[in-house]
CSV table of C-alpha atoms and ligand atoms in Angstrom, one decimal:
chain,number,residue,atom,x,y,z
A,84,MET,CA,-49.6,-46.1,-23.4
A,85,SER,CA,-51.4,-43.9,-20.9
A,86,LYS,CA,-49.8,-40.6,-19.7
A,87,ARG,CA,-49.4,-42.1,-16.2
A,88,ALA,CA,-47.7,-45.2,-17.5
A,89,ALA,CA,-45.4,-43.1,-19.6
A,90,ALA,CA,-44.6,-40.9,-16.6
A,91,ALA,CA,-43.9,-43.9,-14.5
A,92,LEU,CA,-41.5,-45.3,-17.2
A,93,VAL,CA,-39.6,-42.0,-17.2
A,94,ALA,CA,-39.4,-42.0,-13.4
A,95,GLY,CA,-38.2,-45.6,-13.5
A,96,ALA,CA,-35.4,-44.7,-15.8
A,97,MET,CA,-34.3,-41.7,-13.6
A,98,VAL,CA,-34.2,-43.2,-10.2
A,99,THR,CA,-31.3,-45.3,-8.9
A,100,VAL,CA,-32.5,-48.4,-7.2
A,101,LEU,CA,-30.2,-50.7,-5.3
A,102,THR,CA,-31.0,-54.0,-3.7
A,103,ALA,CA,-30.2,-54.8,-0.1
A,104,CYS,CA,-27.2,-56.8,-1.2
A,105,GLY,CA,-25.8,-53.8,-3.1
A,106,SER,CA,-26.4,-55.3,-6.6
A,107,GLY,CA,-29.1,-54.8,-9.1
A,108,GLY,CA,-30.7,-51.7,-10.7
A,109,GLY,CA,-34.0,-50.2,-11.7
A,110,GLY,CA,-36.1,-50.6,-14.7
A,111,SER,CA,-36.8,-54.4,-15.0
A,112,ALA,CA,-39.9,-56.0,-13.8
A,113,ALA,CA,-39.6,-57.0,-10.2
A,114,LYS,CA,-39.4,-60.7,-9.6
A,115,GLY,CA,-37.4,-61.6,-6.5
A,116,PRO,CA,-34.6,-64.2,-7.1
A,117,GLY,CA,-36.0,-67.6,-6.1
A,118,GLY,CA,-39.6,-66.2,-5.8
A,119,LYS,CA,-38.7,-63.9,-3.0
A,120,LEU,CA,-41.0,-61.1,-1.8
A,121,VAL,CA,-39.9,-57.8,-3.5
A,122,VAL,CA,-40.2,-54.6,-1.4
A,123,GLY,CA,-39.5,-51.2,-2.8
A,124,PHE,CA,-38.2,-48.9,0.0
A,125,SER,CA,-37.8,-45.2,-0.4
A,126,GLN,CA,-35.6,-43.7,2.3
A,127,VAL,CA,-35.5,-40.0,3.2
A,128,GLY,CA,-31.7,-39.7,2.7
A,129,ALA,CA,-28.6,-40.0,4.8
A,130,GLU,CA,-28.9,-36.7,6.8
A,131,SER,CA,-28.2,-38.0,10.3
A,132,GLY,CA,-26.7,-40.8,12.4
A,133,TRP,CA,-30.2,-41.9,13.1
A,134,ARG,CA,-31.0,-42.2,9.4
A,135,THR,CA,-27.8,-44.3,8.8
A,136,ALA,CA,-28.8,-46.7,11.6
A,137,ASN,CA,-32.4,-46.9,10.3
A,138,THR,CA,-31.2,-47.7,6.8
A,139,LYS,CA,-28.8,-50.4,8.1
A,140,SER,CA,-31.6,-51.9,10.3
A,141,ILE,CA,-34.0,-52.1,7.3
A,142,GLN,CA,-31.3,-53.6,4.9
A,143,ASP,CA,-30.2,-56.1,7.5
A,144,ALA,CA,-33.7,-57.1,8.4
A,145,ALA,CA,-34.6,-57.6,4.7
A,146,LYS,CA,-31.6,-59.9,4.2
A,147,LYS,CA,-32.5,-61.9,7.3
A,148,ALA,CA,-36.1,-62.2,6.3
A,149,GLY,CA,-35.2,-63.3,2.7
A,150,ILE,CA,-36.8,-60.3,1.2
A,151,ASP,CA,-35.5,-58.7,-2.0
A,152,LEU,CA,-35.2,-55.0,-1.0
A,153,LYS,CA,-35.1,-52.4,-3.7
A,154,PHE,CA,-33.6,-49.4,-1.8
A,155,SER,CA,-33.7,-45.9,-3.1
A,156,ASP,CA,-32.2,-42.8,-1.3
A,157,ALA,CA,-34.2,-39.6,-1.9
A,158,GLN,CA,-31.5,-37.3,-0.7
A,159,GLN,CA,-34.2,-35.4,1.4
A,160,LYS,CA,-36.2,-34.5,-1.7
A,161,GLN,CA,-39.9,-35.3,-2.1
A,162,GLU,CA,-39.7,-35.3,-5.9
A,163,ASN,CA,-37.1,-38.1,-5.7
A,164,GLN,CA,-39.4,-40.2,-3.4
A,165,ILE,CA,-42.3,-39.7,-5.8
A,166,LYS,CA,-40.1,-40.9,-8.7
A,167,ALA,CA,-38.9,-43.9,-6.7
A,168,ILE,CA,-42.5,-44.9,-5.8
A,169,ARG,CA,-43.5,-44.6,-9.4
A,170,SER,CA,-40.6,-46.7,-10.4
A,171,PHE,CA,-41.6,-49.4,-7.8
A,172,ILE,CA,-45.1,-49.4,-9.2
A,173,GLN,CA,-43.7,-49.8,-12.7
A,174,GLN,CA,-41.6,-52.7,-11.5
A,175,LYS,CA,-44.7,-54.3,-9.9
A,176,VAL,CA,-43.0,-54.8,-6.5
A,177,ASP,CA,-45.1,-56.7,-3.9
A,178,VAL,CA,-45.1,-54.0,-1.2
A,179,ILE,CA,-43.9,-50.4,-1.1
A,180,ALA,CA,-42.6,-48.9,2.1
A,181,PHE,CA,-41.3,-45.4,2.6
A,182,SER,CA,-40.4,-42.8,5.1
A,183,PRO,CA,-41.9,-39.6,3.8
A,184,VAL,CA,-39.6,-36.7,3.9
A,185,VAL,CA,-42.5,-34.2,4.4
A,186,GLU,CA,-46.1,-34.8,5.5
A,187,SER,CA,-48.0,-33.3,2.6
A,188,GLY,CA,-48.4,-34.0,-1.1
A,189,TRP,CA,-48.6,-37.7,-1.3
A,190,ASP,CA,-52.2,-38.4,-2.3
A,191,THR,CA,-51.7,-38.7,-6.0
A,192,VAL,CA,-48.8,-41.1,-6.0
A,193,LEU,CA,-50.4,-43.2,-3.2
A,194,LYS,CA,-53.5,-43.4,-5.3
A,195,GLU,CA,-51.4,-44.7,-8.2
A,196,ALA,CA,-50.0,-47.5,-5.9
A,197,LYS,CA,-53.5,-48.3,-4.7
A,198,ASP,CA,-54.8,-48.5,-8.3
A,199,ALA,CA,-51.9,-50.9,-9.1
A,200,HIS,CA,-53.0,-53.0,-6.0
A,201,ILE,CA,-49.6,-52.5,-4.3
A,202,PRO,CA,-49.9,-52.1,-0.6
A,203,VAL,CA,-48.0,-49.2,1.0
A,204,ILE,CA,-46.5,-49.2,4.5
A,205,LEU,CA,-45.4,-45.9,6.1
A,206,THR,CA,-42.4,-46.2,8.3
A,207,ASP,CA,-40.8,-43.6,10.7
A,208,ARG,CA,-42.7,-40.6,9.3
A,209,ALA,CA,-46.4,-40.1,8.6
A,210,VAL,CA,-48.3,-38.4,5.8
A,211,ASP,CA,-51.2,-36.0,6.3
A,212,SER,CA,-53.5,-37.8,3.8
A,213,LYS,CA,-57.2,-37.8,4.9
A,214,ASP,CA,-57.8,-41.0,3.0
A,215,GLU,CA,-56.5,-43.7,5.2
A,216,SER,CA,-57.2,-46.4,2.6
A,217,LEU,CA,-54.0,-45.1,0.8
A,218,TYR,CA,-51.7,-47.0,3.1
A,219,ALA,CA,-51.9,-50.2,5.1
A,220,SER,CA,-50.1,-49.2,8.3
A,221,PHE,CA,-47.8,-46.6,9.9
A,222,LEU,CA,-44.9,-47.9,12.0
A,223,GLY,CA,-42.9,-45.3,13.8
A,224,SER,CA,-42.4,-43.0,16.8
A,225,ASP,CA,-44.8,-40.6,18.4
A,226,PHE,CA,-43.0,-37.3,17.6
A,227,VAL,CA,-45.4,-35.1,19.5
A,228,GLU,CA,-44.7,-37.2,22.6
A,229,GLU,CA,-41.0,-36.8,22.0
A,230,GLY,CA,-41.3,-33.0,21.9
A,231,LYS,CA,-43.4,-33.2,25.0
A,232,LYS,CA,-40.8,-35.2,26.9
A,233,ALA,CA,-38.1,-32.6,26.0
A,234,GLY,CA,-40.4,-29.8,27.2
A,235,ASP,CA,-41.3,-31.7,30.4
A,236,TRP,CA,-37.6,-32.0,31.2
A,237,LEU,CA,-37.1,-28.3,30.8
A,238,VAL,CA,-40.1,-27.5,33.1
A,239,LYS,CA,-38.6,-29.8,35.8
A,240,GLU,CA,-35.1,-28.4,35.3
A,241,TYR,CA,-36.2,-24.8,35.9
A,242,GLN,CA,-38.8,-25.7,38.6
A,243,GLY,CA,-39.0,-23.0,41.3
A,244,LYS,CA,-37.0,-20.5,39.3
A,245,SER,CA,-38.7,-17.4,38.0
A,246,ASP,CA,-36.2,-15.7,35.7
A,247,GLU,CA,-36.8,-15.7,32.0
A,248,VAL,CA,-35.4,-18.7,30.2
A,249,ASN,CA,-34.4,-17.9,26.6
A,250,ILE,CA,-34.7,-20.9,24.3
A,251,VAL,CA,-33.4,-21.2,20.8
A,252,GLN,CA,-34.8,-24.1,18.7
A,253,LEU,CA,-33.1,-26.0,15.9
A,254,GLU,CA,-36.0,-27.4,13.8
A,255,GLY,CA,-35.9,-30.4,11.6
A,256,THR,CA,-36.6,-30.4,7.9
A,257,THR,CA,-39.4,-27.9,7.2
A,258,GLY,CA,-42.7,-29.7,6.6
A,259,SER,CA,-41.5,-33.0,8.0
A,260,ALA,CA,-43.6,-34.8,10.6
A,261,PRO,CA,-40.8,-34.9,13.3
A,262,ALA,CA,-40.2,-31.1,12.9
A,263,ASN,CA,-43.9,-30.3,13.1
A,264,ASP,CA,-44.7,-32.6,15.9
A,265,ARG,CA,-41.5,-32.1,18.0
A,266,LYS,CA,-42.1,-28.4,17.8
A,267,SER,CA,-45.8,-28.6,18.9
A,268,GLY,CA,-45.2,-31.2,21.6
A,269,PHE,CA,-42.5,-29.1,23.1
A,270,ALA,CA,-44.5,-25.8,22.9
A,271,ASP,CA,-47.4,-27.6,24.6
A,272,ALA,CA,-45.3,-28.8,27.5
A,273,VAL,CA,-43.8,-25.3,28.3
A,274,LYS,CA,-46.8,-23.1,27.5
A,275,GLY,CA,-48.1,-23.0,31.0
A,276,GLU,CA,-45.0,-21.1,32.2
A,277,PRO,CA,-44.5,-17.7,30.6
A,278,LYS,CA,-40.9,-17.6,31.7
A,279,PHE,CA,-40.0,-19.9,28.8
A,280,LYS,CA,-39.4,-17.8,25.7
A,281,VAL,CA,-38.5,-19.3,22.3
A,282,VAL,CA,-36.5,-16.3,21.1
A,283,ALA,CA,-35.3,-17.9,17.8
A,284,SER,CA,-36.4,-20.9,15.9
A,285,GLN,CA,-35.0,-22.0,12.5
A,286,THR,CA,-34.6,-25.2,10.5
A,287,GLY,CA,-31.2,-27.0,10.6
A,288,ASP,CA,-32.5,-29.6,8.2
A,289,PHE,CA,-31.6,-32.4,10.6
A,290,THR,CA,-27.9,-32.1,9.6
A,291,ARG,CA,-24.8,-31.4,11.6
A,292,ALA,CA,-23.5,-28.8,9.2
A,293,LYS,CA,-26.7,-26.8,9.1
A,294,GLY,CA,-27.1,-27.2,12.9
A,295,LYS,CA,-23.7,-25.6,13.3
A,296,GLU,CA,-24.4,-22.8,10.8
A,297,VAL,CA,-27.8,-21.9,12.3
A,298,MET,CA,-26.4,-22.0,15.9
A,299,GLN,CA,-23.6,-19.6,14.8
A,300,ALA,CA,-26.3,-17.2,13.5
A,301,PHE,CA,-28.3,-17.6,16.8
A,302,LEU,CA,-25.2,-16.8,18.8
A,303,LYS,CA,-24.7,-13.6,16.8
A,304,SER,CA,-28.3,-12.4,16.9
A,305,GLN,CA,-29.2,-13.3,20.5
A,306,SER,CA,-27.7,-11.6,23.4
A,307,LYS,CA,-28.8,-14.2,26.0
A,308,ILE,CA,-29.3,-17.9,25.2
A,309,ASP,CA,-30.1,-20.2,28.1
A,310,VAL,CA,-31.3,-23.3,26.4
A,311,LEU,CA,-30.9,-25.0,23.0
A,312,TYR,CA,-33.7,-27.4,22.0
A,313,ALA,CA,-32.6,-29.4,18.9
A,314,HIS,CA,-35.0,-31.6,17.1
A,315,ASN,CA,-32.3,-34.2,16.5
A,316,ASP,CA,-28.8,-35.1,17.8
A,317,ASP,CA,-26.9,-34.3,14.7
A,318,MET,CA,-28.0,-30.6,14.8
A,319,ALA,CA,-27.2,-30.5,18.5
A,320,LEU,CA,-23.7,-31.9,17.8
A,321,GLY,CA,-23.2,-29.3,15.1
A,322,ALA,CA,-24.4,-26.6,17.5
A,323,ILE,CA,-22.0,-27.8,20.2
A,324,GLN,CA,-19.1,-27.0,17.8
A,325,ALA,CA,-20.6,-23.5,17.2
A,326,ILE,CA,-21.0,-22.9,21.0
A,327,GLU,CA,-17.4,-24.0,21.7
A,328,GLU,CA,-16.0,-21.9,18.9
A,329,ALA,CA,-17.9,-18.9,20.4
A,330,GLY,CA,-16.0,-19.5,23.7
A,331,LYS,CA,-19.0,-20.9,25.6
A,332,LYS,CA,-19.5,-24.2,27.4
A,333,PRO,CA,-22.2,-26.4,25.9
A,334,GLY,CA,-24.3,-28.1,28.7
A,335,THR,CA,-23.3,-25.4,31.2
A,336,ASP,CA,-23.5,-21.9,29.7
A,337,ILE,CA,-26.2,-23.1,27.3
A,338,LYS,CA,-28.2,-26.2,28.4
A,339,ILE,CA,-29.0,-28.6,25.6
A,340,VAL,CA,-32.0,-30.9,25.2
A,341,SER,CA,-32.1,-33.0,22.0
A,342,VAL,CA,-33.9,-36.0,20.4
A,343,ASP,CA,-32.7,-39.3,19.0
A,344,GLY,CA,-30.2,-40.9,21.4
A,345,VAL,CA,-27.4,-41.8,19.0
A,346,LYS,CA,-24.0,-42.9,20.2
A,347,ASP,CA,-22.2,-39.6,19.4
A,348,ALA,CA,-24.8,-37.7,21.4
A,349,PHE,CA,-24.3,-40.1,24.3
A,350,THR,CA,-20.5,-39.5,24.1
A,351,ALA,CA,-21.3,-35.7,24.3
A,352,MET,CA,-23.5,-36.3,27.2
A,353,SER,CA,-20.8,-38.2,29.0
A,354,GLN,CA,-18.7,-35.1,28.6
A,355,GLY,CA,-21.4,-32.9,30.0
A,356,LYS,CA,-22.2,-31.2,26.7
A,357,ILE,CA,-25.9,-32.4,26.3
A,358,ASN,CA,-28.2,-32.3,29.3
A,359,TYR,CA,-31.0,-34.5,28.2
A,360,ASP,CA,-31.8,-36.8,25.3
A,361,VAL,CA,-35.2,-38.1,24.2
A,362,GLU,CA,-34.9,-41.4,22.4
A,363,CYS,CA,-36.2,-42.0,18.9
A,364,ASN,CA,-35.6,-45.6,18.0
A,365,PRO,CA,-34.4,-46.2,14.4
A,366,LEU,CA,-34.2,-50.0,14.6
A,367,LEU,CA,-37.5,-50.5,12.8
A,368,GLY,CA,-36.2,-53.1,10.3
A,369,ASP,CA,-37.5,-56.4,11.8
A,370,GLN,CA,-40.9,-55.0,12.6
A,371,LEU,CA,-41.2,-53.6,9.1
A,372,MET,CA,-40.3,-56.9,7.4
A,373,ASP,CA,-42.8,-58.6,9.6
A,374,LEU,CA,-45.5,-56.2,8.6
A,375,VAL,CA,-44.6,-56.6,4.9
A,376,LYS,CA,-45.1,-60.3,5.1
A,377,LYS,CA,-48.5,-59.9,6.9
A,378,VAL,CA,-49.7,-57.3,4.5
A,379,LYS,CA,-48.7,-59.3,1.5
A,380,ALA,CA,-50.5,-62.4,3.0
A,381,GLY,CA,-53.6,-60.3,3.3
A,382,GLU,CA,-53.6,-60.5,7.1
A,383,GLN,CA,-55.1,-57.7,9.2
A,384,VAL,CA,-52.4,-55.4,10.6
A,385,PRO,CA,-52.8,-52.5,13.0
A,386,ARG,CA,-53.1,-49.1,11.3
A,387,ARG,CA,-50.7,-47.6,13.7
A,388,ILE,CA,-47.7,-49.2,15.5
A,389,LYS,CA,-45.9,-46.9,17.9
A,390,THR,CA,-42.2,-47.5,18.8
A,391,GLU,CA,-41.3,-47.8,22.4
A,392,GLU,CA,-38.8,-45.2,23.5
A,393,GLY,CA,-37.2,-43.8,26.7
A,394,THR,CA,-35.3,-40.7,27.8
A,395,PHE,CA,-31.7,-40.3,29.0
A,396,THR,CA,-30.0,-38.2,31.5
A,397,PRO,CA,-26.2,-37.8,31.2
A,398,GLU,CA,-25.7,-40.5,33.8
A,399,GLN,CA,-28.0,-42.9,32.0
A,400,ALA,CA,-26.4,-42.2,28.6
A,401,THR,CA,-22.9,-42.8,30.0
A,402,ALA,CA,-24.0,-46.1,31.4
A,403,ALA,CA,-25.7,-47.1,28.1
A,404,LEU,CA,-22.8,-46.0,25.9
A,405,PRO,CA,-20.8,-49.2,25.8
A,406,THR,CA,-23.7,-51.3,24.5
A,407,ARG,CA,-25.5,-48.6,22.4
A,408,GLN,CA,-26.2,-50.1,19.0
A,409,TYR,CA,-26.4,-46.9,17.0
B,50,AHR,O1,-37.7,-39.0,11.2
B,50,AHR,C1,-36.8,-39.3,12.2
B,50,AHR,C2,-35.8,-38.1,12.3
B,50,AHR,O2,-35.2,-38.0,11.0
B,50,AHR,C3,-34.7,-38.3,13.3
B,50,AHR,O3,-34.9,-37.7,14.5
B,50,AHR,C4,-33.6,-37.5,12.6
B,50,AHR,O4,-32.3,-37.7,13.2
B,50,AHR,C5,-33.8,-38.0,11.2
B,50,AHR,O5,-33.1,-37.3,10.3
């Protein structure tokens, strides 16, 4: 047995793999019941409301499309995703899909999938591999554009005002595409106006708990905070708790601009606690299953499929709340 095969076998034994229906387990050769297509999907984790909605969308869509989904939760760790992908290769799944927790460090495992002739689809987040032959397609949002939308809103909000605007930024998971791109898109949008100063910027790992903790630290270390830019809603919601506990009014004393557009954030917007939300659509399941079928059938698919997304003011969020799906 080659070293690589042995490593894959160990990885297969270590990773927990669940099917879309909640049954099953890793290790055995993948053959979908009744000749179904088998897809190995490695999810980032369960760090946010967005992620929960994304997981549900993918699991529901697989069921609807009659695809046997082997689902693995990486708990925000790249090493777990690499193990899961190796396990999928070992099981000879038909297609591998994954949402890479960080951008870098995927070439080796993607090459292993390529050598095993298993097509890979990236969903939600991108990788920075130079070799585009390592994956068939990337389905997901334009995170730079999302950051730019947040920055554009800020520029408009403070139009005609010359006082310094002190911004604190809650960044997403370090090294992840949404953290990198939302940061750069935002910086680009505000760079023309020196009054905007990012006085503190730190990761909150896309979670509510960390968002709260880091905001508490910002409130202690910064004498004047005008704006919070959060890379996702969960961190914004955690930060709101910290702001309220510090005796300040979120949305008024400190303006908040965030990304995602989840229901809880819309509720906070309807209460005046978040001033602007840039949408990031997690409902990628149907499109992903469609791509899986095409890729497996050897059809030509676009290398990049961008998700359509909007923006929300508090009024728009309040109106959208009763029918918001996630
Ligand atoms: O990759 C998408 C991002 O990941 C979402 O904005 C965030 O909520 C999630 O954790």
